[in-house]
Amino acid sequence: MNKNKHALYLMISMGLFFCAVYLLDAYGNHYYQRVSNLMMIYVILTVSLNLSNGIVGISSLGQIGFMSIGAYVSAILTLPPGLKEHWLTGLPHWMSTIQSGLFPAMILAGILAAAIAFLVGIVILRLQGVFAAVTTLGFLIIVKVVAENWMTVTRGGRGISSLPTYTNLWWTSAVAVITVYVVLRIIRSPYGRSMLAVREHDLAAQSIGINAPRIRLLAFVISAFFTAVAGALWANLIGVVSPGSFYLWLTLLIIIMMVVGGMGSVTGSVFSAIGFTILLELLRGFENKIAVYGISSIIFAIVFMLVIIFHPDGVMGDREFSWDWFKRITPLF
């Protein structure tokens, strides 16, 4: 397919997407808006995790720790000053007297998480395989323990509530599109080819002059930035953050979405995040209807196992969506 047709189809699809966003944001009920916002946040999380784990091959189980950092930074910045003075007594005075909007909170959350990822990554990314996985899981545990015990800044297990709900479908959709675009651009750049080389064979990549540790660190930092931004969006969507919100269940969920979509496929991550969000909501409704609680998790696990059995590389593998697929369906495309 020539580039002009590709650009045309892309423009049409993006136009339809943002028309749907407008209609849902303006006329949709609260439930569908909330589910759609969560869907876009899951897209951001899955795509950013795929950059580090799927495309570069880092065995990270601690990425949700950066989401927690982003959520708490946004919560602290956007919480009304009156509540900060009573709840968060450990904050500097100047921080207790200001209230930020969502955009600066997202950017600052992403920058702080990226800086922490840089410092942590210098140490952790020297390890590989199961050692890296266990160490990054340790990072996630550290973040949770700090959030639970830093009472004067995070309120501990009580969490931070009464947050302004700035997040809407425009914010989540825009950030999701930007995340997908940036990661796709990275993959198709010389850095992206170096990342794939590092994933396939670390020593072979280094033998041809690729700085594998630097490539891994770059992917880890970028992934942490977008993960923290997703955390900021989450905090100002739900209106409350607590340590238990960002732990093993969410970690497992995002990893499942990434694996099912295909480790190394950005568009696979998008489709998987959308599909699993819809599946989870349908299962919750089914569970409530029959009053057999816990069955949704069982069905979810069965679906995951079936996909892995019949598609061990995920639904998309390491391929990306192509408009040429439509050409095989009908000559109109």
CSV table of C-alpha atoms in Angstrom, one decimal:
chain,number,residue,atom,x,y,z
A,1,MET,CA,0.0,0.0,0.0
A,2,ASN,CA,1.4,3.4,-0.9
A,3,LYS,CA,2.1,6.1,1.7
A,4,ASN,CA,-0.7,8.3,0.5
A,5,LYS,CA,-3.4,5.7,1.1
A,6,HIS,CA,-1.8,4.8,4.5
A,7,ALA,CA,-1.9,8.4,5.5
A,8,LEU,CA,-5.5,8.8,4.4
A,9,TYR,CA,-6.7,5.7,6.3
A,10,LEU,CA,-4.8,6.9,9.4
A,11,MET,CA,-6.4,10.3,9.2
A,12,ILE,CA,-9.9,8.8,8.8
A,13,SER,CA,-9.4,6.4,11.7
A,14,MET,CA,-8.1,9.1,14.0
A,15,GLY,CA,-11.0,11.4,13.0
A,16,LEU,CA,-13.5,8.6,13.8
A,17,PHE,CA,-11.7,7.9,17.0
A,18,PHE,CA,-11.9,11.5,18.3
A,19,CYS,CA,-15.5,11.8,17.1
A,20,ALA,CA,-16.3,8.9,19.3
A,21,VAL,CA,-14.4,10.5,22.1
A,22,TYR,CA,-16.4,13.7,21.7
A,23,LEU,CA,-19.7,11.9,21.6
A,24,LEU,CA,-18.9,9.8,24.6
A,25,ASP,CA,-17.5,12.7,26.6
A,26,ALA,CA,-20.4,14.9,25.8
A,27,TYR,CA,-23.4,12.5,25.8
A,28,GLY,CA,-22.3,9.2,27.3
A,29,ASN,CA,-23.3,8.1,30.8
A,30,HIS,CA,-20.9,8.1,33.7
A,31,TYR,CA,-20.3,4.4,33.6
A,32,TYR,CA,-19.3,4.2,30.0
A,33,GLN,CA,-17.1,7.3,30.4
A,34,ARG,CA,-15.4,5.7,33.4
A,35,VAL,CA,-14.7,2.4,31.7
A,36,SER,CA,-13.4,4.2,28.6
A,37,ASN,CA,-11.0,6.3,30.7
A,38,LEU,CA,-9.7,3.1,32.4
A,39,MET,CA,-9.4,1.5,29.0
A,40,MET,CA,-7.1,4.3,27.8
A,41,ILE,CA,-5.1,4.2,31.0
A,42,TYR,CA,-4.6,0.5,30.5
A,43,VAL,CA,-3.4,1.2,26.9
A,44,ILE,CA,-0.8,3.6,28.2
A,45,LEU,CA,0.4,1.1,30.9
A,46,THR,CA,0.5,-1.8,28.5
A,47,VAL,CA,2.3,0.0,25.7
A,48,SER,CA,4.9,1.5,28.0
A,49,LEU,CA,5.5,-1.8,29.7
A,50,ASN,CA,5.9,-3.4,26.3
A,51,LEU,CA,8.7,-0.9,25.5
A,52,SER,CA,10.8,-2.1,28.3
A,53,ASN,CA,9.8,-5.7,28.7
A,54,GLY,CA,8.7,-6.8,25.2
A,55,ILE,CA,10.9,-4.7,22.8
A,56,VAL,CA,14.1,-4.5,24.9
A,57,GLY,CA,13.6,-7.7,26.9
A,58,ILE,CA,14.0,-6.3,30.4
A,59,SER,CA,12.4,-8.7,32.9
A,60,SER,CA,10.7,-6.0,35.0
A,61,LEU,CA,7.9,-6.8,37.5
A,62,GLY,CA,8.1,-3.4,39.3
A,63,GLN,CA,6.8,-1.0,36.6
A,64,ILE,CA,3.6,-0.4,38.6
A,65,GLY,CA,5.8,1.1,41.3
A,66,PHE,CA,6.3,4.1,38.9
A,67,MET,CA,2.6,4.3,38.5
A,68,SER,CA,2.3,4.6,42.2
A,69,ILE,CA,4.9,7.3,42.3
A,70,GLY,CA,3.1,9.2,39.5
A,71,ALA,CA,-0.3,8.9,41.3
A,72,TYR,CA,1.0,10.2,44.6
A,73,VAL,CA,2.9,13.1,43.0
A,74,SER,CA,-0.3,14.1,41.2
A,75,ALA,CA,-2.4,13.6,44.3
A,76,ILE,CA,0.0,15.8,46.4
A,77,LEU,CA,0.1,18.5,43.7
A,78,THR,CA,-3.6,18.7,43.0
A,79,LEU,CA,-5.0,18.3,46.5
A,80,PRO,CA,-6.6,21.5,47.8
A,81,PRO,CA,-4.2,23.5,50.1
A,82,GLY,CA,-6.7,23.4,53.1
A,83,LEU,CA,-6.6,19.6,53.1
A,84,LYS,CA,-2.8,19.5,52.6
A,85,GLU,CA,-2.2,21.6,55.7
A,86,HIS,CA,-4.3,19.1,57.9
A,87,TRP,CA,-3.3,15.8,56.2
A,88,LEU,CA,0.1,16.2,54.7
A,89,THR,CA,2.0,17.9,57.5
A,90,GLY,CA,5.4,16.7,56.2
A,91,LEU,CA,5.3,18.8,53.1
A,92,PRO,CA,7.3,21.9,52.7
A,93,HIS,CA,5.3,25.1,53.4
A,94,TRP,CA,5.4,26.3,49.8
A,95,MET,CA,4.0,23.0,48.5
A,96,SER,CA,1.2,23.1,51.1
A,97,THR,CA,-0.1,26.4,49.8
A,98,ILE,CA,-0.3,25.6,46.1
A,99,GLN,CA,-2.8,23.5,44.0
A,100,SER,CA,-1.7,22.4,40.6
A,101,GLY,CA,-3.7,21.6,37.5
A,102,LEU,CA,-3.6,18.2,35.9
A,103,PHE,CA,-1.1,18.9,33.1
A,104,PRO,CA,1.8,20.2,35.2
A,105,ALA,CA,1.1,17.4,37.7
A,106,MET,CA,1.4,14.8,35.0
A,107,ILE,CA,4.6,16.3,33.6
A,108,LEU,CA,6.2,16.6,37.1
A,109,ALA,CA,5.1,13.1,38.0
A,110,GLY,CA,6.6,11.7,34.8
A,111,ILE,CA,9.9,13.6,35.2
A,112,LEU,CA,10.3,12.4,38.9
A,113,ALA,CA,9.5,8.8,38.0
A,114,ALA,CA,12.0,9.0,35.0
A,115,ALA,CA,14.7,10.4,37.3
A,116,ILE,CA,14.1,7.6,39.9
A,117,ALA,CA,14.1,5.0,37.0
A,118,PHE,CA,17.4,6.3,35.9
A,119,LEU,CA,19.0,5.9,39.3
A,120,VAL,CA,17.4,2.6,40.0
A,121,GLY,CA,18.1,1.3,36.4
A,122,ILE,CA,21.8,2.0,36.7
A,123,VAL,CA,21.9,-0.7,39.4
A,124,ILE,CA,19.1,-3.0,38.4
A,125,LEU,CA,19.7,-3.2,34.7
A,126,ARG,CA,23.1,-4.8,35.2
A,127,LEU,CA,21.1,-7.9,36.1
A,128,GLN,CA,19.1,-10.1,33.6
A,129,GLY,CA,16.4,-12.7,33.6
A,130,VAL,CA,15.0,-13.9,36.9
A,131,PHE,CA,17.5,-11.8,38.9
A,132,ALA,CA,16.2,-8.6,37.2
A,133,ALA,CA,12.6,-9.7,37.8
A,134,VAL,CA,13.1,-10.3,41.5
A,135,THR,CA,15.0,-7.1,42.0
A,136,THR,CA,12.4,-5.0,40.2
A,137,LEU,CA,9.7,-6.7,42.3
A,138,GLY,CA,11.7,-5.6,45.3
A,139,PHE,CA,11.5,-2.0,44.0
A,140,LEU,CA,7.7,-2.4,43.8
A,141,ILE,CA,7.6,-3.6,47.4
A,142,ILE,CA,9.8,-0.7,48.6
A,143,VAL,CA,7.5,1.8,46.9
A,144,LYS,CA,4.5,0.2,48.6
A,145,VAL,CA,6.1,0.1,52.0
A,146,VAL,CA,7.2,3.8,51.8
A,147,ALA,CA,3.6,4.8,50.7
A,148,GLU,CA,2.2,2.8,53.7
A,149,ASN,CA,4.5,4.3,56.3
A,150,TRP,CA,5.3,7.9,55.2
A,151,MET,CA,2.3,9.1,57.2
A,152,THR,CA,3.0,12.9,56.9
A,153,VAL,CA,3.3,12.8,53.1
A,154,THR,CA,1.1,9.9,51.9
A,155,ARG,CA,-1.2,9.4,54.9
A,156,GLY,CA,-0.2,5.8,55.0
A,157,GLY,CA,-2.8,3.1,54.6
A,158,ARG,CA,-5.6,5.7,54.7
A,159,GLY,CA,-4.5,7.1,51.4
A,160,ILE,CA,-5.2,10.5,50.0
A,161,SER,CA,-8.8,11.2,49.1
A,162,SER,CA,-10.9,14.2,48.0
A,163,LEU,CA,-8.8,14.7,44.9
A,164,PRO,CA,-10.2,16.8,42.1
A,165,THR,CA,-11.4,14.6,39.3
A,166,TYR,CA,-9.6,16.5,36.5
A,167,THR,CA,-9.2,13.4,34.3
A,168,ASN,CA,-11.6,13.1,31.4
A,169,LEU,CA,-11.8,11.1,28.2
A,170,TRP,CA,-9.9,13.8,26.3
A,171,TRP,CA,-7.0,13.7,28.6
A,172,THR,CA,-6.7,9.9,28.7
A,173,SER,CA,-7.3,9.5,24.9
A,174,ALA,CA,-4.7,12.2,24.0
A,175,VAL,CA,-2.1,10.7,26.3
A,176,ALA,CA,-2.8,7.2,25.0
A,177,VAL,CA,-2.4,8.4,21.4
A,178,ILE,CA,0.9,10.2,22.2
A,179,THR,CA,2.2,7.1,24.0
A,180,VAL,CA,1.5,4.8,21.1
A,181,TYR,CA,2.9,7.4,18.6
A,182,VAL,CA,6.1,7.9,20.6
A,183,VAL,CA,6.8,4.2,21.2
A,184,LEU,CA,6.1,3.4,17.5
A,185,ARG,CA,8.5,6.1,16.5
A,186,ILE,CA,11.2,4.8,18.8
A,187,ILE,CA,10.8,1.3,17.4
A,188,ARG,CA,11.2,2.5,13.8
A,189,SER,CA,14.2,4.6,14.6
A,190,PRO,CA,17.9,3.4,14.8
A,191,TYR,CA,17.4,3.2,18.6
A,192,GLY,CA,14.5,0.9,18.1
A,193,ARG,CA,16.5,-1.4,15.9
A,194,SER,CA,19.3,-1.4,18.6
A,195,MET,CA,16.6,-2.3,21.2
A,196,LEU,CA,15.5,-5.3,19.2
A,197,ALA,CA,19.1,-6.4,18.7
A,198,VAL,CA,19.7,-6.2,22.5
A,199,ARG,CA,16.6,-8.2,23.1
A,200,GLU,CA,17.5,-11.0,20.7
A,201,HIS,CA,21.2,-11.4,21.7
A,202,ASP,CA,22.8,-9.1,24.2
A,203,LEU,CA,26.4,-10.1,23.5
A,204,ALA,CA,26.0,-10.1,19.7
A,205,ALA,CA,24.6,-6.6,19.9
A,206,GLN,CA,27.5,-5.4,21.9
A,207,SER,CA,30.0,-7.0,19.5
A,208,ILE,CA,28.7,-4.8,16.7
A,209,GLY,CA,29.1,-1.6,18.8
A,210,ILE,CA,25.7,-1.3,20.5
A,211,ASN,CA,25.8,0.0,24.0
A,212,ALA,CA,23.3,-2.5,25.5
A,213,PRO,CA,23.2,-1.1,29.1
A,214,ARG,CA,22.5,2.4,27.8
A,215,ILE,CA,19.8,1.1,25.4
A,216,ARG,CA,18.1,-0.8,28.3
A,217,LEU,CA,18.3,2.2,30.6
A,218,LEU,CA,16.8,4.5,27.9
A,219,ALA,CA,13.8,2.2,27.4
A,220,PHE,CA,13.4,1.8,31.2
A,221,VAL,CA,13.3,5.5,31.8
A,222,ILE,CA,10.9,6.3,28.9
A,223,SER,CA,8.6,3.5,30.1
A,224,ALA,CA,8.7,4.8,33.7
A,225,PHE,CA,7.8,8.3,32.4
A,226,PHE,CA,4.6,7.2,30.6
A,227,THR,CA,3.7,4.8,33.4
A,228,ALA,CA,3.8,7.6,36.0
A,229,VAL,CA,1.7,9.8,33.7
A,230,ALA,CA,-0.9,7.0,33.6
A,231,GLY,CA,-0.7,7.0,37.4
A,232,ALA,CA,-1.4,10.7,37.5
A,233,LEU,CA,-4.4,10.3,35.2
A,234,TRP,CA,-5.6,7.4,37.4
A,235,ALA,CA,-5.4,9.4,40.6
A,236,ASN,CA,-7.4,12.3,39.2
A,237,LEU,CA,-10.0,9.9,37.7
A,238,ILE,CA,-10.7,7.8,40.8
A,239,GLY,CA,-10.3,10.7,43.2
A,240,VAL,CA,-8.3,8.7,45.8
A,241,VAL,CA,-4.9,7.0,46.0
A,242,SER,CA,-3.8,4.3,48.4
A,243,PRO,CA,-0.8,1.9,48.6
A,244,GLY,CA,-2.9,-1.2,47.8
A,245,SER,CA,-4.1,0.2,44.5
A,246,PHE,CA,-0.7,-0.2,42.9
A,247,TYR,CA,0.5,-3.7,43.7
A,248,LEU,CA,0.5,-7.3,42.5
A,249,TRP,CA,-3.0,-7.5,41.0
A,250,LEU,CA,-2.5,-4.5,38.7
A,251,THR,CA,1.0,-5.7,37.9
A,252,LEU,CA,-0.3,-9.1,36.9
A,253,LEU,CA,-3.1,-7.6,34.9
A,254,ILE,CA,-0.9,-5.3,32.8
A,255,ILE,CA,1.7,-8.1,32.2
A,256,ILE,CA,-1.2,-10.4,31.0
A,257,MET,CA,-2.4,-7.7,28.6
A,258,MET,CA,1.1,-7.3,27.2
A,259,VAL,CA,1.8,-11.0,26.8
A,260,VAL,CA,-1.6,-11.7,25.2
A,261,GLY,CA,-1.2,-8.8,22.8
A,262,GLY,CA,2.3,-9.9,21.8
A,263,MET,CA,5.6,-8.9,23.5
A,264,GLY,CA,7.1,-6.5,21.0
A,265,SER,CA,3.8,-5.5,19.3
A,266,VAL,CA,2.6,-2.0,20.2
A,267,THR,CA,-0.7,-2.3,18.4
A,268,GLY,CA,-1.1,-5.8,19.9
A,269,SER,CA,-0.8,-4.1,23.3
A,270,VAL,CA,-3.5,-1.6,22.3
A,271,PHE,CA,-5.9,-4.3,21.1
A,272,SER,CA,-5.3,-6.5,24.2
A,273,ALA,CA,-5.8,-3.6,26.7
A,274,ILE,CA,-9.1,-2.7,25.0
A,275,GLY,CA,-10.3,-6.3,24.8
A,276,PHE,CA,-9.4,-7.2,28.3
A,277,THR,CA,-11.0,-4.0,29.7
A,278,ILE,CA,-14.2,-4.9,28.0
A,279,LEU,CA,-13.9,-8.6,29.1
A,280,LEU,CA,-13.4,-7.6,32.7
A,281,GLU,CA,-16.4,-5.4,32.8
A,282,LEU,CA,-18.6,-8.1,31.2
A,283,LEU,CA,-17.3,-10.6,33.7
A,284,ARG,CA,-18.0,-8.3,36.7
A,285,GLY,CA,-21.6,-7.8,35.4
A,286,PHE,CA,-22.0,-11.5,35.0
A,287,GLU,CA,-20.6,-12.2,38.4
A,288,ASN,CA,-22.9,-9.7,40.1
A,289,LYS,CA,-25.9,-11.1,38.2
A,290,ILE,CA,-25.4,-14.8,39.3
A,291,ALA,CA,-24.0,-13.8,42.7
A,292,VAL,CA,-21.1,-16.2,42.5
A,293,TYR,CA,-18.2,-14.0,43.5
A,294,GLY,CA,-14.7,-14.8,42.2
A,295,ILE,CA,-15.9,-16.5,39.1
A,296,SER,CA,-14.8,-13.5,37.0
A,297,SER,CA,-11.2,-14.1,38.0
A,298,ILE,CA,-11.4,-17.8,37.2
A,299,ILE,CA,-12.9,-17.1,33.7
A,300,PHE,CA,-10.3,-14.4,33.1
A,301,ALA,CA,-7.5,-16.8,34.0
A,302,ILE,CA,-9.0,-19.5,31.7
A,303,VAL,CA,-9.1,-17.0,28.8
A,304,PHE,CA,-5.5,-16.1,29.4
A,305,MET,CA,-4.4,-19.7,29.5
A,306,LEU,CA,-6.2,-20.6,26.3
A,307,VAL,CA,-4.6,-17.7,24.4
A,308,ILE,CA,-1.1,-18.7,25.7
A,309,ILE,CA,-1.7,-22.4,24.7
A,310,PHE,CA,-2.9,-21.6,21.2
A,311,HIS,CA,-0.9,-18.4,20.6
A,312,PRO,CA,2.3,-18.7,22.7
A,313,ASP,CA,3.7,-15.5,21.2
A,314,GLY,CA,0.5,-13.6,21.8
A,315,VAL,CA,-2.2,-12.7,19.3
A,316,MET,CA,0.0,-10.3,17.4
A,317,GLY,CA,3.5,-11.8,18.1
A,318,ASP,CA,5.9,-9.0,17.3
A,319,ARG,CA,3.9,-7.8,14.3
A,320,GLU,CA,2.2,-4.5,14.0
A,321,PHE,CA,-1.3,-3.7,12.6
A,322,SER,CA,-1.2,-3.0,8.9
A,323,TRP,CA,-3.8,-1.5,6.6
A,324,ASP,CA,-2.8,-4.1,4.0
A,325,TRP,CA,-4.8,-6.7,6.0
A,326,PHE,CA,-8.0,-5.0,4.7
A,327,LYS,CA,-6.8,-5.5,1.2
A,328,ARG,CA,-7.1,-9.2,1.6
A,329,ILE,CA,-10.7,-8.9,2.9
A,330,THR,CA,-12.1,-6.6,0.2
A,331,PRO,CA,-10.7,-4.9,-2.9
A,332,LEU,CA,-12.4,-1.7,-1.8
A,333,PHE,CA,-9.5,-1.1,0.5
